[in-house]
């Protein structure tokens, strides 16, 4: 019996996957930055030109927030795996101690 509560490495890997995914939120904002700036420079004096740049600024703030949140969630998942691994080790030791106290039935 290795794991009592969870497959620790799988959970830890999931936390790592979330942390690796986090920076990709920023890529969405980066993809629309150049088109927004191009539209603004091409449509100088029109509200629509500046609207794209303004929208991009707000979108950039949202994607940065998503990135921070997903990074934090990945850290939490990884941390919980670390804590439950320790708990598993303690429970495993207790089960083994109980097992040693139970007499072995011998077949005749």
Coordinates of C-alpha atoms in Angstrom, one line a residue:
X1 CA 0.0 0.0 0.0
X2 CA 1.8 3.1 -1.2
X3 CA -0.9 5.8 -1.4
X4 CA -3.7 6.0 1.1
X5 CA -5.5 9.1 -0.1
X6 CA -4.3 10.0 -3.6
X7 CA -1.9 9.4 -6.4
X8 CA 0.5 12.1 -5.2
X9 CA 2.7 12.3 -8.3
X10 CA -0.4 12.7 -10.6
X11 CA -1.7 15.5 -8.4
X12 CA 1.7 17.2 -8.2
X13 CA 1.9 16.8 -12.0
X14 CA -1.5 18.5 -12.4
X15 CA -0.3 21.4 -10.3
X16 CA 2.8 21.7 -12.5
X17 CA 0.6 21.6 -15.6
X18 CA -1.5 24.5 -14.3
X19 CA 1.7 26.5 -13.6
X20 CA 2.9 25.8 -17.1
X21 CA -0.4 26.8 -18.6
X22 CA -0.6 30.1 -16.7
X23 CA 1.7 32.2 -19.0
X24 CA -0.4 31.1 -22.0
X25 CA -3.2 33.4 -20.9
X26 CA -0.9 36.4 -21.8
X27 CA -0.5 35.1 -25.3
X28 CA -4.1 35.9 -26.1
X29 CA -3.5 39.5 -25.2
X30 CA -0.2 39.6 -27.1
X31 CA -1.9 38.4 -30.3
X32 CA -4.3 41.3 -30.4
X33 CA -1.9 44.1 -29.4
X34 CA -0.4 44.7 -32.9
X35 CA -3.8 44.7 -34.6
X36 CA -5.2 47.2 -32.0
X37 CA -2.2 49.5 -32.4
X38 CA -2.4 49.2 -36.2
X39 CA -6.1 50.1 -36.2
X40 CA -5.4 53.1 -33.9
X41 CA -2.6 54.4 -36.1
X42 CA -4.7 53.9 -39.3
X43 CA -7.8 55.5 -37.9
X44 CA -6.3 58.5 -36.1
X45 CA -8.9 60.9 -34.9
X46 CA -11.7 58.3 -34.9
X47 CA -13.0 56.9 -31.7
X48 CA -12.9 53.4 -33.0
X49 CA -9.1 53.5 -33.5
X50 CA -8.5 54.4 -29.9
X51 CA -11.2 52.0 -28.7
X52 CA -9.2 49.0 -29.8
X53 CA -6.1 50.2 -27.9
X54 CA -8.3 50.8 -24.8
X55 CA -9.9 47.4 -25.2
X56 CA -6.5 45.8 -25.5
X57 CA -5.3 47.5 -22.3
X58 CA -8.3 46.1 -20.4
X59 CA -7.9 42.7 -22.0
X60 CA -4.2 42.7 -21.0
X61 CA -5.2 43.4 -17.4
X62 CA -7.7 40.5 -17.5
X63 CA -5.2 38.0 -19.0
X64 CA -2.6 39.1 -16.4
X65 CA -5.1 38.4 -13.7
X66 CA -6.0 35.0 -15.2
X67 CA -2.3 34.2 -15.4
X68 CA -1.8 35.1 -11.7
X69 CA -4.8 33.0 -10.6
X70 CA -3.9 29.9 -12.6
X71 CA -0.3 30.1 -11.3
X72 CA -1.6 30.4 -7.7
X73 CA -4.0 27.5 -8.3
X74 CA -1.1 25.4 -9.6
X75 CA 0.9 26.2 -6.5
X76 CA -2.0 25.3 -4.3
X77 CA -2.5 21.9 -6.0
X78 CA 1.2 21.1 -5.8
X79 CA 1.3 22.2 -2.1
X80 CA -1.7 20.0 -1.3
X81 CA 0.0 17.0 -3.0
X82 CA 3.1 17.7 -0.8
X83 CA 1.0 17.8 2.4
X84 CA -1.0 14.7 1.5
X85 CA 2.1 12.8 0.7
X86 CA 3.3 13.5 4.2
X87 CA -0.1 12.4 5.5
X88 CA 0.0 9.2 3.4
X89 CA 3.4 8.4 4.9
X90 CA 2.1 8.8 8.4
X91 CA -1.1 6.8 7.8
X92 CA 1.0 4.1 6.0
X93 CA 3.2 3.8 9.1
X94 CA 0.1 3.5 11.3
X95 CA -1.4 0.8 9.2
X96 CA 1.9 -1.1 9.2
X97 CA 2.0 -0.8 13.0
X98 CA -1.5 -2.2 13.2
X99 CA -0.6 -5.0 10.8
X100 CA 2.3 -6.1 13.0
X101 CA 0.0 -6.2 16.0
X102 CA -2.5 -8.5 14.3
X103 CA -1.6 -12.2 14.8
X104 CA -1.0 -14.1 11.6
X105 CA -3.5 -17.0 11.2
X106 CA -1.7 -20.1 10.3
X107 CA -3.4 -22.7 8.0
X108 CA -3.1 -26.3 9.3

